[in-house]
mmCIF file with all atom_site columns, C-alpha atoms in Angstrom:
data_model
loop_
_atom_site.group_PDB
_atom_site.id
_atom_site.type_symbol
_atom_site.label_atom_id
_atom_site.label_alt_id
_atom_site.label_comp_id
_atom_site.label_asym_id
_atom_site.label_entity_id
_atom_site.label_seq_id
_atom_site.pdbx_PDB_ins_code
_atom_site.Cartn_x
_atom_site.Cartn_y
_atom_site.Cartn_z
_atom_site.occupancy
_atom_site.B_iso_or_equiv
_atom_site.pdbx_formal_charge
_atom_site.auth_seq_id
_atom_site.auth_comp_id
_atom_site.auth_asym_id
_atom_site.auth_atom_id
_atom_site.pdbx_PDB_model_num
ATOM 1   C CA . SER A 1 1   ? 13.752  10.369  1.447   1.00 57.00 ? 2    SER A CA 1
ATOM 2   C CA . ASN A 1 2   ? 15.150  7.610   -0.758  1.00 68.00 ? 3    ASN A CA 1
ATOM 3   C CA . VAL A 1 3   ? 13.626  6.489   -4.035  1.00 90.00 ? 4    VAL A CA 1
ATOM 4   C CA . LEU A 1 4   ? 12.820  2.960   -5.205  1.00 96.00 ? 5    LEU A CA 1
ATOM 5   C CA . THR A 1 5   ? 13.273  2.496   -8.945  1.00 97.00 ? 6    THR A CA 1
ATOM 6   C CA . GLN A 1 6   ? 11.366  -0.084  -10.984 1.00 97.00 ? 7    GLN A CA 1
ATOM 7   C CA . PRO A 1 7   ? 11.169  -0.614  -14.753 1.00 97.00 ? 8    PRO A CA 1
ATOM 8   C CA . PRO A 1 8   ? 7.850   0.721   -16.064 1.00 97.00 ? 9    PRO A CA 1
ATOM 9   C CA . SER A 1 9   ? 7.030   -2.482  -17.905 1.00 97.00 ? 10   SER A CA 1
ATOM 10  C CA . VAL A 1 10  ? 8.022   -6.114  -18.345 1.00 98.00 ? 11   VAL A CA 1
ATOM 11  C CA . SER A 1 11  ? 6.596   -8.471  -20.965 1.00 97.00 ? 12   SER A CA 1
ATOM 12  C CA . VAL A 1 12  ? 6.805   -12.261 -21.020 1.00 97.00 ? 13   VAL A CA 1
ATOM 13  C CA . ASP A 1 13  ? 5.173   -15.161 -22.811 1.00 97.00 ? 14   ASP A CA 1
ATOM 14  C CA . PRO A 1 14  ? 2.939   -17.527 -20.848 1.00 97.00 ? 15   PRO A CA 1
ATOM 15  C CA . GLY A 1 15  ? 4.939   -20.245 -19.126 1.00 97.00 ? 16   GLY A CA 1
ATOM 16  C CA . GLN A 1 16  ? 8.119   -18.204 -19.102 1.00 97.00 ? 17   GLN A CA 1
ATOM 17  C CA . THR A 1 17  ? 9.831   -16.497 -16.145 1.00 98.00 ? 18   THR A CA 1
ATOM 18  C CA . ALA A 1 18  ? 9.322   -12.823 -15.339 1.00 98.00 ? 19   ALA A CA 1
ATOM 19  C CA . LYS A 1 19  ? 11.830  -10.851 -13.298 1.00 98.00 ? 20   LYS A CA 1
ATOM 20  C CA . ILE A 1 20  ? 10.976  -7.419  -11.882 1.00 98.00 ? 21   ILE A CA 1
ATOM 21  C CA . ALA A 1 21  ? 13.760  -5.384  -10.315 1.00 98.00 ? 22   ALA A CA 1
ATOM 22  C CA . CYS A 1 22  ? 13.587  -2.766  -7.553  1.00 98.00 ? 23   CYS A CA 1
ATOM 23  C CA . GLY A 1 23  ? 16.643  -0.640  -6.854  1.00 97.00 ? 24   GLY A CA 1
ATOM 24  C CA . GLY A 1 24  ? 17.441  1.942   -4.220  1.00 95.00 ? 25   GLY A CA 1
ATOM 25  C CA . ASN A 1 25  ? 20.014  3.031   -1.689  1.00 92.00 ? 26   ASN A CA 1
ATOM 26  C CA . ASN A 1 26  ? 18.077  1.561   1.232   1.00 87.00 ? 27   ASN A CA 1
ATOM 27  C CA . VAL A 1 27  ? 17.110  -1.733  -0.426  1.00 94.00 ? 28   VAL A CA 1
ATOM 28  C CA . GLY A 1 28  ? 20.227  -3.440  0.872   1.00 93.00 ? 29   GLY A CA 1
ATOM 29  C CA . SER A 1 29  ? 19.559  -2.484  4.495   1.00 93.00 ? 30   SER A CA 1
ATOM 30  C CA . GLU A 1 30  ? 15.761  -2.760  4.714   1.00 94.00 ? 31   GLU A CA 1
ATOM 31  C CA . ASP A 1 31  ? 13.306  -5.614  4.197   1.00 96.00 ? 32   ASP A CA 1
ATOM 32  C CA . VAL A 1 32  ? 11.571  -5.488  0.822   1.00 97.00 ? 33   VAL A CA 1
ATOM 33  C CA . TYR A 1 33  ? 7.888   -6.170  0.223   1.00 98.00 ? 34   TYR A CA 1
ATOM 34  C CA . TRP A 1 34  ? 6.172   -6.855  -3.104  1.00 98.00 ? 35   TRP A CA 1
ATOM 35  C CA . TYR A 1 35  ? 2.529   -6.250  -4.042  1.00 98.00 ? 36   TYR A CA 1
ATOM 36  C CA . GLN A 1 36  ? 0.422   -7.382  -6.963  1.00 98.00 ? 37   GLN A CA 1
ATOM 37  C CA . GLN A 1 37  ? -2.353  -5.038  -8.078  1.00 98.00 ? 38   GLN A CA 1
ATOM 38  C CA . LYS A 1 38  ? -4.758  -6.240  -10.730 1.00 98.00 ? 39   LYS A CA 1
ATOM 39  C CA . LEU A 1 39  ? -6.828  -3.735  -12.674 1.00 96.00 ? 40   LEU A CA 1
ATOM 40  C CA . GLY A 1 40  ? -9.412  -2.060  -10.465 1.00 95.00 ? 41   GLY A CA 1
ATOM 41  C CA . GLN A 1 41  ? -8.443  -4.017  -7.351  1.00 97.00 ? 42   GLN A CA 1
ATOM 42  C CA . ALA A 1 42  ? -6.582  -3.318  -4.136  1.00 98.00 ? 43   ALA A CA 1
ATOM 43  C CA . PRO A 1 43  ? -2.939  -4.392  -3.841  1.00 98.00 ? 44   PRO A CA 1
ATOM 44  C CA . VAL A 1 44  ? -2.152  -7.858  -2.489  1.00 98.00 ? 45   VAL A CA 1
ATOM 45  C CA . LEU A 1 45  ? 1.067   -8.709  -0.655  1.00 98.00 ? 46   LEU A CA 1
ATOM 46  C CA . VAL A 1 46  ? 2.912   -11.482 -2.512  1.00 98.00 ? 47   VAL A CA 1
ATOM 47  C CA . VAL A 1 47  ? 6.393   -11.364 -0.895  1.00 98.00 ? 48   VAL A CA 1
ATOM 48  C CA . TYR A 1 48  ? 7.484   -10.036 2.488   1.00 97.00 ? 49   TYR A CA 1
ATOM 49  C CA . ASP A 1 49  ? 10.820  -9.724  4.276   1.00 97.00 ? 50   ASP A CA 1
ATOM 50  C CA . ASP A 1 50  ? 12.694  -10.010 0.955   1.00 97.00 ? 51   ASP A CA 1
ATOM 51  C CA . THR A 1 51  ? 11.966  -13.692 0.299   1.00 97.00 ? 52   THR A CA 1
ATOM 52  C CA . ASP A 1 52  ? 8.934   -14.986 2.233   1.00 97.00 ? 53   ASP A CA 1
ATOM 53  C CA . ARG A 1 53  ? 5.463   -15.679 0.851   1.00 97.00 ? 54   ARG A CA 1
ATOM 54  C CA . PRO A 1 54  ? 2.256   -14.990 2.793   1.00 95.00 ? 55   PRO A CA 1
ATOM 55  C CA . PRO A 1 55  ? -0.209  -17.877 3.096   1.00 95.00 ? 56   PRO A CA 1
ATOM 56  C CA . GLY A 1 56  ? -2.070  -18.541 -0.139  1.00 95.00 ? 57   GLY A CA 1
ATOM 57  C CA . ILE A 1 57  ? 0.529   -17.070 -2.485  1.00 97.00 ? 58   ILE A CA 1
ATOM 58  C CA . PRO A 1 58  ? 1.711   -19.636 -5.064  1.00 97.00 ? 59   PRO A CA 1
ATOM 59  C CA . GLU A 1 59  ? 5.286   -20.898 -4.943  1.00 97.00 ? 60   GLU A CA 1
ATOM 60  C CA . ARG A 1 60  ? 5.726   -19.471 -8.449  1.00 97.00 ? 61   ARG A CA 1
ATOM 61  C CA . PHE A 1 61  ? 6.272   -16.101 -6.764  1.00 98.00 ? 62   PHE A CA 1
ATOM 62  C CA . SER A 1 62  ? 9.651   -15.602 -5.123  1.00 98.00 ? 63   SER A CA 1
ATOM 63  C CA . GLY A 1 63  ? 11.793  -12.729 -3.949  1.00 98.00 ? 64   GLY A CA 1
ATOM 64  C CA . SER A 1 64  ? 15.535  -12.234 -3.778  1.00 98.00 ? 65   SER A CA 1
ATOM 65  C CA . LYS A 1 65  ? 17.991  -9.457  -3.082  1.00 97.00 ? 66   LYS A CA 1
ATOM 66  C CA . SER A 1 66  ? 21.563  -8.662  -4.035  1.00 96.00 ? 67   SER A CA 1
ATOM 67  C CA . GLY A 1 67  ? 23.202  -5.461  -2.869  1.00 95.00 ? 68   GLY A CA 1
ATOM 68  C CA . ASN A 1 68  ? 20.833  -2.576  -3.451  1.00 96.00 ? 69   ASN A CA 1
ATOM 69  C CA . THR A 1 69  ? 18.583  -4.413  -5.893  1.00 97.00 ? 70   THR A CA 1
ATOM 70  C CA . ALA A 1 70  ? 15.638  -6.651  -5.015  1.00 98.00 ? 71   ALA A CA 1
ATOM 71  C CA . THR A 1 71  ? 13.983  -8.894  -7.578  1.00 98.00 ? 72   THR A CA 1
ATOM 72  C CA . LEU A 1 72  ? 10.524  -10.418 -7.782  1.00 98.00 ? 73   LEU A CA 1
ATOM 73  C CA . THR A 1 73  ? 10.571  -13.591 -9.886  1.00 98.00 ? 74   THR A CA 1
ATOM 74  C CA . ILE A 1 74  ? 7.416   -15.193 -11.251 1.00 98.00 ? 75   ILE A CA 1
ATOM 75  C CA . ARG A 1 75  ? 7.974   -18.650 -12.722 1.00 98.00 ? 76   ARG A CA 1
ATOM 76  C CA . GLY A 1 76  ? 5.568   -20.288 -15.145 1.00 97.00 ? 77   GLY A CA 1
ATOM 77  C CA . VAL A 1 77  ? 3.779   -16.979 -15.775 1.00 98.00 ? 78   VAL A CA 1
ATOM 78  C CA . GLU A 1 78  ? 0.040   -17.258 -16.350 1.00 97.00 ? 79   GLU A CA 1
ATOM 79  C CA . VAL A 1 79  ? -2.331  -14.857 -18.063 1.00 96.00 ? 80   VAL A CA 1
ATOM 80  C CA . GLY A 1 80  ? -3.863  -14.214 -14.637 1.00 97.00 ? 81   GLY A CA 1
ATOM 81  C CA . ASP A 1 81  ? -0.536  -12.807 -13.393 1.00 97.00 ? 82   ASP A CA 1
ATOM 82  C CA . GLU A 1 82  ? -0.953  -9.763  -15.610 1.00 98.00 ? 83   GLU A CA 1
ATOM 83  C CA . ALA A 1 83  ? -0.950  -6.843  -13.150 1.00 98.00 ? 84   ALA A CA 1
ATOM 84  C CA . ASP A 1 84  ? 1.022   -3.940  -11.748 1.00 98.00 ? 85   ASP A CA 1
ATOM 85  C CA . TYR A 1 85  ? 3.707   -4.922  -9.251  1.00 98.00 ? 86   TYR A CA 1
ATOM 86  C CA . PHE A 1 86  ? 5.035   -2.555  -6.591  1.00 98.00 ? 87   PHE A CA 1
ATOM 87  C CA . CYS A 1 87  ? 8.016   -2.912  -4.272  1.00 98.00 ? 88   CYS A CA 1
ATOM 88  C CA . GLN A 1 88  ? 8.075   -1.251  -0.864  1.00 97.00 ? 89   GLN A CA 1
ATOM 89  C CA . VAL A 1 89  ? 10.410  -0.745  2.064   1.00 97.00 ? 90   VAL A CA 1
ATOM 90  C CA . TRP A 1 90  ? 9.966   0.790   5.480   1.00 95.00 ? 91   TRP A CA 1
ATOM 91  C CA . GLU A 1 91  ? 12.523  3.566   5.670   1.00 91.00 ? 92   GLU A CA 1
ATOM 92  C CA . SER A 1 92  ? 13.791  3.383   9.248   1.00 89.00 ? 93   SER A CA 1
ATOM 93  C CA . GLN A 1 93  ? 15.536  6.766   9.022   1.00 88.00 ? 94   GLN A CA 1
ATOM 94  C CA . THR A 1 94  ? 12.234  8.599   8.508   1.00 88.00 ? 95   THR A CA 1
ATOM 95  C CA . ASP A 1 95  ? 9.866   5.928   9.893   1.00 90.00 ? 96   ASP A CA 1
ATOM 96  C CA . HIS A 1 96  ? 7.913   6.120   6.637   1.00 93.00 ? 97   HIS A CA 1
ATOM 97  C CA . GLY A 1 97  ? 6.689   3.640   4.057   1.00 95.00 ? 98   GLY A CA 1
ATOM 98  C CA . ILE A 1 98  ? 8.204   4.052   0.580   1.00 96.00 ? 99   ILE A CA 1
ATOM 99  C CA . PHE A 1 99  ? 6.897   2.504   -2.644  1.00 97.00 ? 100  PHE A CA 1
ATOM 100 C CA . GLY A 1 100 ? 8.511   1.977   -5.992  1.00 97.00 ? 101  GLY A CA 1
ATOM 101 C CA . GLY A 1 101 ? 6.822   3.467   -9.031  1.00 97.00 ? 102  GLY A CA 1
ATOM 102 C CA . GLY A 1 102 ? 5.397   0.128   -10.134 1.00 97.00 ? 103  GLY A CA 1
ATOM 103 C CA . THR A 1 103 ? 5.969   -2.265  -13.032 1.00 98.00 ? 104  THR A CA 1
ATOM 104 C CA . LYS A 1 104 ? 3.261   -3.320  -15.446 1.00 98.00 ? 105  LYS A CA 1
ATOM 105 C CA . LEU A 1 105 ? 3.590   -7.010  -16.249 1.00 98.00 ? 106  LEU A CA 1
ATOM 106 C CA . THR A 1 106 ? 2.152   -7.924  -19.641 1.00 97.00 ? 107  THR A CA 1
ATOM 107 C CA . VAL A 1 107 ? 1.638   -11.569 -20.547 1.00 96.00 ? 108  VAL A CA 1
ATOM 108 C CA . LEU A 1 108 ? 1.906   -11.805 -24.316 1.00 91.00 ? 109  LEU A CA 1
ATOM 109 C CA . GLN B 2 1   ? -9.304  -13.803 8.777   1.00 85.00 ? 1124 GLN B CA 1
ATOM 110 C CA . VAL B 2 2   ? -9.381  -10.057 9.293   1.00 93.00 ? 1125 VAL B CA 1
ATOM 111 C CA . GLN B 2 3   ? -11.107 -7.942  6.647   1.00 96.00 ? 1126 GLN B CA 1
ATOM 112 C CA . LEU B 2 4   ? -11.124 -4.197  6.105   1.00 97.00 ? 1127 LEU B CA 1
ATOM 113 C CA . VAL B 2 5   ? -14.253 -2.610  4.639   1.00 97.00 ? 1128 VAL B CA 1
ATOM 114 C CA . GLN B 2 6   ? -14.121 1.014   3.573   1.00 98.00 ? 1129 GLN B CA 1
ATOM 115 C CA . SER B 2 7   ? -16.815 3.606   3.035   1.00 98.00 ? 1130 SER B CA 1
ATOM 116 C CA . GLY B 2 8   ? -18.184 4.462   -0.383  1.00 98.00 ? 1131 GLY B CA 1
ATOM 117 C CA . ALA B 2 9   ? -17.024 6.840   -3.085  1.00 98.00 ? 1132 ALA B CA 1
ATOM 118 C CA . GLU B 2 10  ? -17.072 10.583  -2.439  1.00 98.00 ? 1133 GLU B CA 1
ATOM 119 C CA . MET B 2 11  ? -17.421 13.575  -4.747  1.00 98.00 ? 1134 MET B CA 1
ATOM 120 C CA . LYS B 2 12  ? -16.147 16.797  -3.185  1.00 98.00 ? 1135 LYS B CA 1
ATOM 121 C CA . GLN B 2 13  ? -15.698 20.448  -4.092  1.00 97.00 ? 1136 GLN B CA 1
ATOM 122 C CA . PRO B 2 14  ? -12.236 22.040  -3.933  1.00 97.00 ? 1137 PRO B CA 1
ATOM 123 C CA . GLY B 2 15  ? -11.596 23.506  -0.481  1.00 97.00 ? 1138 GLY B CA 1
ATOM 124 C CA . SER B 2 16  ? -13.945 21.088  1.290   1.00 98.00 ? 1139 SER B CA 1
ATOM 125 C CA . SER B 2 17  ? -13.134 18.123  3.543   1.00 98.00 ? 1140 SER B CA 1
ATOM 126 C CA . VAL B 2 18  ? -13.647 14.387  3.290   1.00 98.00 ? 1141 VAL B CA 1
ATOM 127 C CA . ARG B 2 19  ? -13.725 11.599  5.835   1.00 98.00 ? 1142 ARG B CA 1
ATOM 128 C CA . VAL B 2 20  ? -13.115 7.994   4.832   1.00 98.00 ? 1143 VAL B CA 1
ATOM 129 C CA . SER B 2 21  ? -13.832 5.104   7.180   1.00 98.00 ? 1144 SER B CA 1
ATOM 130 C CA . CYS B 2 22  ? -12.219 1.672   7.412   1.00 98.00 ? 1145 CYS B CA 1
ATOM 131 C CA . LYS B 2 23  ? -14.037 -0.937  9.499   1.00 97.00 ? 1146 LYS B CA 1
ATOM 132 C CA . THR B 2 24  ? -12.319 -4.067  10.739  1.00 96.00 ? 1147 THR B CA 1
ATOM 133 C CA . SER B 2 25  ? -14.083 -7.394  10.978  1.00 92.00 ? 1148 SER B CA 1
ATOM 134 C CA . GLY B 2 26  ? -12.413 -10.330 12.674  1.00 86.00 ? 1149 GLY B CA 1
ATOM 135 C CA . GLY B 2 27  ? -9.204  -10.210 14.652  1.00 84.00 ? 1150 GLY B CA 1
ATOM 136 C CA . SER B 2 28  ? -8.276  -7.931  17.530  1.00 88.00 ? 1151 SER B CA 1
ATOM 137 C CA . PHE B 2 29  ? -8.672  -4.259  16.643  1.00 90.00 ? 1152 PHE B CA 1
ATOM 138 C CA . THR B 2 30  ? -6.504  -2.979  19.480  1.00 86.00 ? 1153 THR B CA 1
ATOM 139 C CA . SER B 2 31  ? -3.536  -5.070  18.375  1.00 89.00 ? 1154 SER B CA 1
ATOM 140 C CA . TYR B 2 32  ? -3.402  -3.527  14.908  1.00 94.00 ? 1155 TYR B CA 1
ATOM 141 C CA . THR B 2 33  ? -1.481  -0.719  13.256  1.00 96.00 ? 1156 THR B CA 1
ATOM 142 C CA . PHE B 2 34  ? -3.286  0.832   10.300  1.00 97.00 ? 1157 PHE B CA 1
ATOM 143 C CA . SER B 2 35  ? -1.695  2.709   7.420   1.00 97.00 ? 1158 SER B CA 1
ATOM 144 C CA . TRP B 2 36  ? -3.361  4.884   4.815   1.00 98.00 ? 1159 TRP B CA 1
ATOM 145 C CA . VAL B 2 37  ? -2.118  4.784   1.221   1.00 98.00 ? 1160 VAL B CA 1
ATOM 146 C CA . ARG B 2 38  ? -3.460  6.673   -1.770  1.00 98.00 ? 1161 ARG B CA 1
ATOM 147 C CA . GLN B 2 39  ? -3.254  6.138   -5.507  1.00 98.00 ? 1162 GLN B CA 1
ATOM 148 C CA . ALA B 2 40  ? -3.953  8.930   -7.983  1.00 97.00 ? 1163 ALA B CA 1
ATOM 149 C CA . PRO B 2 41  ? -5.463  7.889   -11.328 1.00 96.00 ? 1164 PRO B CA 1
ATOM 150 C CA . GLY B 2 42  ? -2.935  5.904   -13.340 1.00 94.00 ? 1165 GLY B CA 1
ATOM 151 C CA . GLN B 2 43  ? -0.243  6.536   -10.732 1.00 95.00 ? 1166 GLN B CA 1
ATOM 152 C CA . GLY B 2 44  ? 1.653   4.592   -8.089  1.00 96.00 ? 1167 GLY B CA 1
ATOM 153 C CA . LEU B 2 45  ? 1.091   4.102   -4.376  1.00 97.00 ? 1168 LEU B CA 1
ATOM 154 C CA . GLU B 2 46  ? 1.779   6.873   -1.846  1.00 97.00 ? 1169 GLU B CA 1
ATOM 155 C CA . TRP B 2 47  ? 2.020   6.196   1.893   1.00 97.00 ? 1170 TRP B CA 1
ATOM 156 C CA . MET B 2 48  ? 0.197   8.861   3.891   1.00 98.00 ? 1171 MET B CA 1
ATOM 157 C CA . GLY B 2 49  ? 0.800   7.777   7.471   1.00 97.00 ? 1172 GLY B CA 1
ATOM 158 C CA . ARG B 2 50  ? -0.323  5.367   10.158  1.00 97.00 ? 1173 ARG B CA 1
ATOM 159 C CA . ILE B 2 51  ? -2.346  5.109   13.342  1.00 97.00 ? 1174 ILE B CA 1
ATOM 160 C CA . ILE B 2 52  ? -1.808  2.802   16.292  1.00 95.00 ? 1175 ILE B CA 1
ATOM 161 C CA . PRO B 2 53  ? -5.168  2.789   18.130  1.00 93.00 ? 1176 PRO B CA 1
ATOM 162 C CA . VAL B 2 54  ? -4.009  0.962   21.278  1.00 93.00 ? 1177 VAL B CA 1
ATOM 163 C CA . ILE B 2 55  ? -1.661  3.829   22.195  1.00 93.00 ? 1178 ILE B CA 1
ATOM 164 C CA . ASN B 2 56  ? -3.560  6.508   20.251  1.00 92.00 ? 1179 ASN B CA 1
ATOM 165 C CA . LYS B 2 57  ? -0.503  7.491   18.248  1.00 94.00 ? 1180 LYS B CA 1
ATOM 166 C CA . MET B 2 58  ? -0.620  8.924   14.742  1.00 96.00 ? 1181 MET B CA 1
ATOM 167 C CA . TYR B 2 59  ? 2.261   9.469   12.332  1.00 95.00 ? 1182 TYR B CA 1
ATOM 168 C CA . TYR B 2 60  ? 1.955   11.453  9.121   1.00 96.00 ? 1183 TYR B CA 1
ATOM 169 C CA . ALA B 2 61  ? 4.060   11.695  5.986   1.00 95.00 ? 1184 ALA B CA 1
ATOM 170 C CA . GLN B 2 62  ? 5.478   15.200  5.838   1.00 93.00 ? 1185 GLN B CA 1
ATOM 171 C CA . LYS B 2 63  ? 3.485   15.976  2.707   1.00 94.00 ? 1186 LYS B CA 1
ATOM 172 C CA . PHE B 2 64  ? 0.219   15.518  4.595   1.00 95.00 ? 1187 PHE B CA 1
ATOM 173 C CA . GLN B 2 65  ? 1.125   17.054  7.970   1.00 94.00 ? 1188 GLN B CA 1
ATOM 174 C CA . GLY B 2 66  ? -1.507  19.553  9.050   1.00 94.00 ? 1189 GLY B CA 1
ATOM 175 C CA . ARG B 2 67  ? -4.046  18.579  6.391   1.00 97.00 ? 1190 ARG B CA 1
ATOM 176 C CA . VAL B 2 68  ? -4.780  14.956  7.289   1.00 98.00 ? 1191 VAL B CA 1
ATOM 177 C CA . LYS B 2 69  ? -6.013  13.501  10.546  1.00 98.00 ? 1192 LYS B CA 1
ATOM 178 C CA . PHE B 2 70  ? -6.346  9.857   11.545  1.00 98.00 ? 1193 PHE B CA 1
ATOM 179 C CA . THR B 2 71  ? -8.719  8.773   14.286  1.00 97.00 ? 1194 THR B CA 1
ATOM 180 C CA . ALA B 2 72  ? -9.959  5.474   15.698  1.00 96.00 ? 1195 ALA B CA 1
ATOM 181 C CA . ASP B 2 73  ? -13.186 4.326   17.321  1.00 95.00 ? 1196 ASP B CA 1
ATOM 182 C CA . ARG B 2 74  ? -12.562 1.194   19.367  1.00 93.00 ? 1197 ARG B CA 1
ATOM 183 C CA . SER B 2 75  ? -16.271 0.664   20.010  1.00 93.00 ? 1198 SER B CA 1
ATOM 184 C CA . THR B 2 76  ? -16.874 0.037   16.289  1.00 95.00 ? 1199 THR B CA 1
ATOM 185 C CA . SER B 2 77  ? -13.392 -1.236  15.315  1.00 95.00 ? 1200 SER B CA 1
ATOM 186 C CA . THR B 2 78  ? -13.173 1.563   12.786  1.00 96.00 ? 1201 THR B CA 1
ATOM 187 C CA . VAL B 2 79  ? -10.426 3.951   11.791  1.00 97.00 ? 1202 VAL B CA 1
ATOM 188 C CA . TYR B 2 80  ? -10.956 7.187   9.911   1.00 98.00 ? 1203 TYR B CA 1
ATOM 189 C CA . MET B 2 81  ? -8.936  9.397   7.613   1.00 98.00 ? 1204 MET B CA 1
ATOM 190 C CA . GLU B 2 82  ? -10.006 13.024  7.313   1.00 98.00 ? 1205 GLU B CA 1
ATOM 191 C CA . MET B 2 83  ? -8.456  15.345  4.763   1.00 98.00 ? 1206 MET B CA 1
ATOM 192 C CA . THR B 2 84  ? -9.164  19.079  4.677   1.00 97.00 ? 1207 THR B CA 1
ATOM 193 C CA . THR B 2 85  ? -8.721  21.830  2.093   1.00 97.00 ? 1208 THR B CA 1
ATOM 194 C CA . LEU B 2 86  ? -9.126  19.384  -0.780  1.00 98.00 ? 1209 LEU B CA 1
ATOM 195 C CA . LYS B 2 87  ? -7.512  20.151  -4.131  1.00 97.00 ? 1210 LYS B CA 1
ATOM 196 C CA . SER B 2 88  ? -8.006  18.572  -7.540  1.00 97.00 ? 1211 SER B CA 1
ATOM 197 C CA . ASP B 2 89  ? -4.771  16.627  -7.200  1.00 96.00 ? 1212 ASP B CA 1
ATOM 198 C CA . ASP B 2 90  ? -6.188  14.907  -4.103  1.00 98.00 ? 1213 ASP B CA 1
ATOM 199 C CA . THR B 2 91  ? -8.387  12.960  -6.518  1.00 98.00 ? 1214 THR B CA 1
ATOM 200 C CA . ALA B 2 92  ? -7.351  9.380   -5.833  1.00 98.00 ? 1215 ALA B CA 1
ATOM 201 C CA . VAL B 2 93  ? -8.329  6.023   -4.431  1.00 98.00 ? 1216 VAL B CA 1
ATOM 202 C CA . TYR B 2 94  ? -7.607  5.940   -0.711  1.00 98.00 ? 1217 TYR B CA 1
ATOM 203 C CA . TYR B 2 95  ? -6.760  2.619   0.925   1.00 98.00 ? 1218 TYR B CA 1
ATOM 204 C CA . CYS B 2 96  ? -6.424  1.523   4.511   1.00 98.00 ? 1219 CYS B CA 1
ATOM 205 C CA . ALA B 2 97  ? -4.156  -1.435  5.231   1.00 98.00 ? 1220 ALA B CA 1
ATOM 206 C CA . LEU B 2 98  ? -2.917  -3.352  8.240   1.00 97.00 ? 1221 LEU B CA 1
ATOM 207 C CA . ALA B 2 99  ? 0.736   -3.558  9.156   1.00 93.00 ? 1222 ALA B CA 1
ATOM 208 C CA . TYR B 2 100 ? 2.270   -6.920  8.177   1.00 91.00 ? 1223 TYR B CA 1
ATOM 209 C CA . ASN B 2 101 ? 5.734   -6.793  9.658   1.00 90.00 ? 1224 ASN B CA 1
ATOM 210 C CA . MET B 2 102 ? 6.963   -3.601  7.962   1.00 92.00 ? 1225 MET B CA 1
ATOM 211 C CA . GLY B 2 103 ? 4.648   -4.075  4.977   1.00 94.00 ? 1226 GLY B CA 1
ATOM 212 C CA . PHE B 2 104 ? 0.883   -3.915  4.496   1.00 96.00 ? 1227 PHE B CA 1
ATOM 213 C CA . SER B 2 105 ? -1.685  -6.698  4.427   1.00 95.00 ? 1228 SER B CA 1
ATOM 214 C CA . PRO B 2 106 ? -4.568  -7.001  4.057   1.00 97.00 ? 1229 PRO B CA 1
ATOM 215 C CA . TRP B 2 107 ? -5.871  -3.880  2.322   1.00 98.00 ? 1230 TRP B CA 1
ATOM 216 C CA . GLY B 2 108 ? -9.337  -2.402  2.259   1.00 98.00 ? 1231 GLY B CA 1
ATOM 217 C CA . GLN B 2 109 ? -11.145 -2.328  -1.063  1.00 98.00 ? 1232 GLN B CA 1
ATOM 218 C CA . GLY B 2 110 ? -10.354 1.368   -1.538  1.00 98.00 ? 1233 GLY B CA 1
ATOM 219 C CA . THR B 2 111 ? -12.461 4.530   -1.526  1.00 98.00 ? 1234 THR B CA 1
ATOM 220 C CA . ARG B 2 112 ? -12.496 6.752   -4.598  1.00 98.00 ? 1235 ARG B CA 1
ATOM 221 C CA . VAL B 2 113 ? -12.423 10.459  -3.753  1.00 98.00 ? 1236 VAL B CA 1
ATOM 222 C CA . THR B 2 114 ? -13.038 12.857  -6.631  1.00 98.00 ? 1237 THR B CA 1
ATOM 223 C CA . VAL B 2 115 ? -12.345 16.556  -6.134  1.00 98.00 ? 1238 VAL B CA 1
ATOM 224 C CA . SER B 2 116 ? -13.949 18.693  -8.784  1.00 96.00 ? 1239 SER B CA 1
ATOM 225 C CA . SER B 2 117 ? -15.937 21.875  -9.108  1.00 94.00 ? 1240 SER B CA 1
#
């Protein structure tokens, strides 16, 4: 199966913009999903179908995609955004869910 | 607003089996597809497979074929994940989650399974 690659960590100051990348051969052809997982909690979907936000997710969270790289952008980062972020695609070839390795966002 | 509530933490011996439950409240159980995802300590998320109760179909990631079984009880709106022949590297938090398009939302709160002698 294909692999989704994320940077292990990203650090930003409060109020700045954080960008988390997710790369893989199937990113360009499959919808990308992003999850936020705070320490000791279950993951929460923050972006679906590359760019859409589920109800209740702040507009500060947005998704984009170019070629085989998807990006989660968090504008006006808050201390409460500190978490692990995972990307995910549904690999149609194998009919399996695939997750990236996760990125730890640190708010300085 | 549908919620998923999972069973409590389990401590198991190597070679034994474990069954984790995931009960749905709210919504229409028979319209859902459930996935199971696990997370080893300090590690990422690993998709294990899915169950579609309305057609009683189960799909398993190759890694778990033959050792994991998903079942559903429509009368209690509950799905189950049973894993046999447990090993120490099965120590993880196990989550159930509903299909949201081709993603997952919402998630259960997770069930910690510890395999140790």
